[in-house]
Every structure is written in C-alpha cells, then in structure tokens.
PDB file of C-alpha atoms in Angstrom:
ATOM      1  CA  UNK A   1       0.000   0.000   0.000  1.00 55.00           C
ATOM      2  CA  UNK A   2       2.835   1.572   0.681  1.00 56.00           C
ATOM      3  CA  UNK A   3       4.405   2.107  -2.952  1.00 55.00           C
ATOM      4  CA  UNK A   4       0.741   3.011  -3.919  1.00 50.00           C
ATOM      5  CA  UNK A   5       0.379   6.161  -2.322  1.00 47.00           C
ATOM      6  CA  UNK A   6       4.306   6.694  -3.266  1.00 46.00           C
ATOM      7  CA  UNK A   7       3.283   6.694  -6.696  1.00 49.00           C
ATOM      8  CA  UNK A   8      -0.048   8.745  -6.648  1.00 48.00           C
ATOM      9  CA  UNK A   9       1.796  11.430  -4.911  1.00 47.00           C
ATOM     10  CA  UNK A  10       4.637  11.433  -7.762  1.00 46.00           C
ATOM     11  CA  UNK A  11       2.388  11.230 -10.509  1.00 45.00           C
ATOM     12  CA  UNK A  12      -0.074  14.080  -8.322  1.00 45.00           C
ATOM     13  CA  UNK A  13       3.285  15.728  -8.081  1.00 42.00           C
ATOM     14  CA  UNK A  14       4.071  15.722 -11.345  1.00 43.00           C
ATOM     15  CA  UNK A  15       0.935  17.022 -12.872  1.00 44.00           C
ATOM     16  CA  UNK A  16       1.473  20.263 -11.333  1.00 44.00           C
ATOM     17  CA  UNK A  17      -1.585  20.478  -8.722  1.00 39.00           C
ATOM     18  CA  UNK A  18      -0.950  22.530  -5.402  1.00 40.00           C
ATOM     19  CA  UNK A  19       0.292  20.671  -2.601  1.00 39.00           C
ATOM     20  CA  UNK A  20      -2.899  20.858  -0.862  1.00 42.00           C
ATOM     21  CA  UNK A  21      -4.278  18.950  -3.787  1.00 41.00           C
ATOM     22  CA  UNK A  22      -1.874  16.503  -3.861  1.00 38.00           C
ATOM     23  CA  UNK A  23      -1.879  15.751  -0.507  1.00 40.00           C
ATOM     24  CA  UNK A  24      -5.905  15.308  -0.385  1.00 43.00           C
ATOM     25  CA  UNK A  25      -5.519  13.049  -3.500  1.00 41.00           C
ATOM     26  CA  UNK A  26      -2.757  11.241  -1.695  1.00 39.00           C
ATOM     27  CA  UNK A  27      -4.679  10.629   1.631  1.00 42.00           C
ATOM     28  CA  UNK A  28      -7.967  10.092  -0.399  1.00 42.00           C
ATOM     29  CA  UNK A  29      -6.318   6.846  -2.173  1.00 42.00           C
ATOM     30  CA  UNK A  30      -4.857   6.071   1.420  1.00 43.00           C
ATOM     31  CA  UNK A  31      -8.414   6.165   2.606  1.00 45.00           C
ATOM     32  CA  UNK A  32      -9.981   3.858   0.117  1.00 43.00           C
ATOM     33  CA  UNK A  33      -7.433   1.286   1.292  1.00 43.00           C
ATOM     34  CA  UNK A  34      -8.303   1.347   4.536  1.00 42.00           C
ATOM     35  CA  UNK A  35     -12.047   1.887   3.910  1.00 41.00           C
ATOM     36  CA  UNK A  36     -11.786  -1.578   1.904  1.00 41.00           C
ATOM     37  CA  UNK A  37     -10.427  -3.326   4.719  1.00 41.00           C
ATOM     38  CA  UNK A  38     -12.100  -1.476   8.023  1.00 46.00           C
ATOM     39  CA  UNK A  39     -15.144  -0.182   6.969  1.00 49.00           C
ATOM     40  CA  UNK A  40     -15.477   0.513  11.445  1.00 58.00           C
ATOM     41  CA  UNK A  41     -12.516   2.725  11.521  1.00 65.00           C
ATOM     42  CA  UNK A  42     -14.472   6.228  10.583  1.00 81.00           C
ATOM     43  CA  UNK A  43     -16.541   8.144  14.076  1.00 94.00           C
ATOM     44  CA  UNK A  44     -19.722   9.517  13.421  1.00 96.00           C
ATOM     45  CA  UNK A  45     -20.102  12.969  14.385  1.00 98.00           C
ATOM     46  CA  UNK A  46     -22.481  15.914  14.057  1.00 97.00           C
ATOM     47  CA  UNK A  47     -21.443  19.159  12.277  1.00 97.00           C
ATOM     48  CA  UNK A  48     -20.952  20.865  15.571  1.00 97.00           C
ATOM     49  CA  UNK A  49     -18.294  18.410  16.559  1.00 97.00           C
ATOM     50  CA  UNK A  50     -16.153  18.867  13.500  1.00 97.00           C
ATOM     51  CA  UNK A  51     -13.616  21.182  15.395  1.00 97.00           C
ATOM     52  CA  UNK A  52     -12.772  19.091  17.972  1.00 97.00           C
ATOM     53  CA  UNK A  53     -11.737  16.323  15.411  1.00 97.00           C
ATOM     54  CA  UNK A  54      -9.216  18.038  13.243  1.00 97.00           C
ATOM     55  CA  UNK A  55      -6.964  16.043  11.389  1.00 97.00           C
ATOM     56  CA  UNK A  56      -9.144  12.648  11.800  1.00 97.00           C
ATOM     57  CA  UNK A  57     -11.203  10.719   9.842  1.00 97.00           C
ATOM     58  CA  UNK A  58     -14.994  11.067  10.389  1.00 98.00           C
ATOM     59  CA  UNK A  59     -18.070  10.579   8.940  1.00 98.00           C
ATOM     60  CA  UNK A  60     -19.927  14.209   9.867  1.00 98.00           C
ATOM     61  CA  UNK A  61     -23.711  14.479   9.655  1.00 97.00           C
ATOM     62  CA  UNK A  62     -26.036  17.662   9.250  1.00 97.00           C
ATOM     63  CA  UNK A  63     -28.379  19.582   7.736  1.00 97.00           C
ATOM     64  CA  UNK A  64     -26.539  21.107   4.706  1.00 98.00           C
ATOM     65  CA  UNK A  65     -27.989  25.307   5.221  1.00 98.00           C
ATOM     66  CA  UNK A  66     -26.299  26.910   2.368  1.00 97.00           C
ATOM     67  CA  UNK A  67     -24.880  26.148  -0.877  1.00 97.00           C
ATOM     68  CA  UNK A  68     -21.745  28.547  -2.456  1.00 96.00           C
ATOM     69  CA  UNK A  69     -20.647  28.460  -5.796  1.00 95.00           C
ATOM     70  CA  UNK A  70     -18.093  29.918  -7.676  1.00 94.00           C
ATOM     71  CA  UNK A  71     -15.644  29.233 -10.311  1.00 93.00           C
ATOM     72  CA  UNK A  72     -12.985  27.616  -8.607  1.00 96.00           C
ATOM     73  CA  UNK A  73     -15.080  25.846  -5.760  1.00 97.00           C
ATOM     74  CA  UNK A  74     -18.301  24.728  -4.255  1.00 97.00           C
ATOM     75  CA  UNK A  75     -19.157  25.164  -0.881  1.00 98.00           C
ATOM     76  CA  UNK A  76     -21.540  23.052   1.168  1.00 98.00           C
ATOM     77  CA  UNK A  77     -21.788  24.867   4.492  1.00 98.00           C
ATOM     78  CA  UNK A  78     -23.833  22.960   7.411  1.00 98.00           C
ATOM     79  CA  UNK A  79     -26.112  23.467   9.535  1.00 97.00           C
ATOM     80  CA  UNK A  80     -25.870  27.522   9.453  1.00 97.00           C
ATOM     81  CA  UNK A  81     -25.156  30.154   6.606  1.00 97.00           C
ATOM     82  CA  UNK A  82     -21.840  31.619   6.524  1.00 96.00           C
ATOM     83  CA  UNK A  83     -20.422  32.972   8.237  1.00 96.00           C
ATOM     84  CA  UNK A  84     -21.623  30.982  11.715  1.00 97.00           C
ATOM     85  CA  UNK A  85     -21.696  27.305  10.046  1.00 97.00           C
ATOM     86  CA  UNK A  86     -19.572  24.876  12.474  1.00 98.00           C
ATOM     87  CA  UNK A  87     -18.539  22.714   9.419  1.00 98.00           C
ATOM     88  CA  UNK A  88     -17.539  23.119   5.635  1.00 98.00           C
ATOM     89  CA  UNK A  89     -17.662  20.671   3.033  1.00 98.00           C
ATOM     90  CA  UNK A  90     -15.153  21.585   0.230  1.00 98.00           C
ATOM     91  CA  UNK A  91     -15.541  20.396  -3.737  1.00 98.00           C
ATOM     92  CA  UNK A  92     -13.092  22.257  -6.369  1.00 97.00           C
ATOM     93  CA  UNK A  93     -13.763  22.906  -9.493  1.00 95.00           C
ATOM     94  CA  UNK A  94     -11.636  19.710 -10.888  1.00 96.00           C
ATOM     95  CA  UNK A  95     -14.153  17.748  -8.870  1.00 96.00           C
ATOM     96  CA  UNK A  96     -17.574  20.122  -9.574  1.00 94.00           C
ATOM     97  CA  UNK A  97     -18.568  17.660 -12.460  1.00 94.00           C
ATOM     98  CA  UNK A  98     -19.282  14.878 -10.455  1.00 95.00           C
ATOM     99  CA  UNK A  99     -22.026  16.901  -8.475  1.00 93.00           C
ATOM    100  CA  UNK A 100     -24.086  18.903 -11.350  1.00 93.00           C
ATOM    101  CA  UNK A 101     -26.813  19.134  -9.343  1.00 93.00           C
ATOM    102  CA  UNK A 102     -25.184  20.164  -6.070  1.00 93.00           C
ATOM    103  CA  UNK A 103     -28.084  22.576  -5.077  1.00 94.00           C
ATOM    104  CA  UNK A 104     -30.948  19.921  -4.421  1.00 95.00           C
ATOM    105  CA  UNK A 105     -28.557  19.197  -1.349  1.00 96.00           C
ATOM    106  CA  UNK A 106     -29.388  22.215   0.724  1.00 97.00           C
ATOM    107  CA  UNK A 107     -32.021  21.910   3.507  1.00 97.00           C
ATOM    108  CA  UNK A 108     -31.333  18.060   3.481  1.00 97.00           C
ATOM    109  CA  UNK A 109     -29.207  15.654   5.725  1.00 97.00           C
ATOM    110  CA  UNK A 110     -26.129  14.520   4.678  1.00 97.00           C
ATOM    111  CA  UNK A 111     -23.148  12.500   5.585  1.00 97.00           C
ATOM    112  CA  UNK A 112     -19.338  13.637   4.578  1.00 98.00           C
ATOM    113  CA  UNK A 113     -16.978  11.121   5.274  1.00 98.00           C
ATOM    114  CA  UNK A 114     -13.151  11.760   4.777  1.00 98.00           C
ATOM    115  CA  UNK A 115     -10.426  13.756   7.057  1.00 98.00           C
ATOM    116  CA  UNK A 116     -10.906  16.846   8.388  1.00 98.00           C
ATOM    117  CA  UNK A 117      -9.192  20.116   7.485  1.00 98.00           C
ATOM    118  CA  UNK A 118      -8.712  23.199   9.669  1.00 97.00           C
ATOM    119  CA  UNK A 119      -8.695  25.771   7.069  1.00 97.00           C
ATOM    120  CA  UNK A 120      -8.276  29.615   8.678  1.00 95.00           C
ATOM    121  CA  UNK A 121      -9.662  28.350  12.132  1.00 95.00           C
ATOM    122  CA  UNK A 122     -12.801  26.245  10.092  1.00 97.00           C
ATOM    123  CA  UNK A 123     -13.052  22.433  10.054  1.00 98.00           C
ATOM    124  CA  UNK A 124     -13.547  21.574   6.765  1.00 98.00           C
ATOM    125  CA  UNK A 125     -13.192  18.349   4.630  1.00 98.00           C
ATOM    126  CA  UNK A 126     -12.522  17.941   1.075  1.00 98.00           C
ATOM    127  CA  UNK A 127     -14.717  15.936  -1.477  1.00 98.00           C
ATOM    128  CA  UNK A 128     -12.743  14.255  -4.318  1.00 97.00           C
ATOM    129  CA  UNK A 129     -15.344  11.165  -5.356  1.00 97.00           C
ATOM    130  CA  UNK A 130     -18.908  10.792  -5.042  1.00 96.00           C
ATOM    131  CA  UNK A 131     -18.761   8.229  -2.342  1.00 96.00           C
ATOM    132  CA  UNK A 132     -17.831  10.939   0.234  1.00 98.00           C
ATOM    133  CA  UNK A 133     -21.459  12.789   0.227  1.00 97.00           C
ATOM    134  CA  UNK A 134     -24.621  11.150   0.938  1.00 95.00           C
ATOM    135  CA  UNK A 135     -27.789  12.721   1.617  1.00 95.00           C
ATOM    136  CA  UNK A 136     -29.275  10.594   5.006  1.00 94.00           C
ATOM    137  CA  UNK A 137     -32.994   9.963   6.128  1.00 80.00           C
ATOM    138  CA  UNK A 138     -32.836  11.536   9.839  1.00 63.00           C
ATOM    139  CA  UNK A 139     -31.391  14.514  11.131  1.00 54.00           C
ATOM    140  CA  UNK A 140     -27.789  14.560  12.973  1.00 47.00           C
ATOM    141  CA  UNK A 141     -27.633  13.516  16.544  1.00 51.00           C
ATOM    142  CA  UNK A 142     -27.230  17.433  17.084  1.00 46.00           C
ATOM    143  CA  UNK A 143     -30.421  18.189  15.800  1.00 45.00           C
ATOM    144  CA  UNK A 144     -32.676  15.655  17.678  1.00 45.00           C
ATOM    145  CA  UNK A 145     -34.590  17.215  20.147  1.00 43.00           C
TER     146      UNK A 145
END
C-alpha cells in the first residue's frame, strides 16, 4: 500500500496540482485502502463536533444550510449560513462535475466522510469522489430534540 500512495503522490506531483491537492488526492487513495479493509474505523459525528476532530477521519452528519458556488469551488456549508456554520464541506472545481446538481442538497441531511481540514480556524473536509457525500434519512444527533 505503501508504494501506492508513493506513486499517486509522484504522478499528483508531477501534474502540477498545489500541494494541498496533492496531498488530499494522496490521503484520499490512502483512505480507500483502509475503507476496503475497516469499513469501522471512521466516528460519526455531528457538524458541531467537526472542530474538535481536526486532522481525523470522520463521517460528519447535518443539515446542509447553504450552498456557495463559484468558479474555482463549491461550498456546502452545514447546519448555518456563513459565516456561523460549524462545518464546511469543500468540492473544487476539478471535482464540480461529479455533483451537477449540487443545489438539491441544501435543507437536506447529509453525511461527509473523509479527514478533516482546519482551514483559517474552520473544520472543513474535502470531497474528491462521489462516495464521500450522501444525503441521510434523519437529522444529525445534534439536531434531535
């Protein structure tokens, strides 16, 4: 597994991406790996809790409040508008394709698995694959009343 993420990172290297995108492509073949072997290994938490897990991998939940787009990126912010939303999931525009219709996610539940990000004091995490963003049936355990 080893040699495998050795060689995504030299060919991610070599295509000239930022080093923020290589390592996210990096870790994101890392995490498939693991995914196909543990499928336990990822926490559930609510969008709320995001901060406190910085630099693990989680599955967060939450109601997805606003969607941003622009030409570089798409923004699904959770559970409040910017700027007071507790979580951030991330899609660039390399990766905007696989979610044309990005906009029937806001008001519903979702799950975003992969690692999370602090970006400028925000926990964030970045999408690369389809797989990563699910809309979910109930609310987050944050919402329940």
């Amino acid at each position: 597994m080893n040699k495998l993420v050795l060689a995504v990172f030299c060919v991610a290297l070599l295509s000239g991406r930022g080093l923020a995108q290589e390592t996210n492509a990096t870790s994101a073949v890392a995490n498939s790996n693991s995914a196909a072997t543990n499928t336990n290994s990822a926490v559930r938490i609510s969008a709320a809790e995001a901060k406190s897990h910085v630099g693990a991998e989680v599955i967060v939940g939450g109601k997805v409040a606003e969607v941003n787009k622009n030409e570089r990126l798409m923004r699904l912010n959770f559970d409040k508008a910017y700027p007071n939303q507790p979580f951030t999931a991330i899609i660039f525009a390399d990766h905007t394709n696989l979610f044309p219709e990005v906009d029937k996610f806001k008001d519903k539940n979702v799950e975003v698995s992969g690692k999370i990000a602090d970006y400028r004091g925000r926990p964030e995490i970045i999408i690369t694959s389809t797989n990563q963003l699910k809309v979910v049936g109930k609310p987050a355990e944050s919402e329940k009343k």
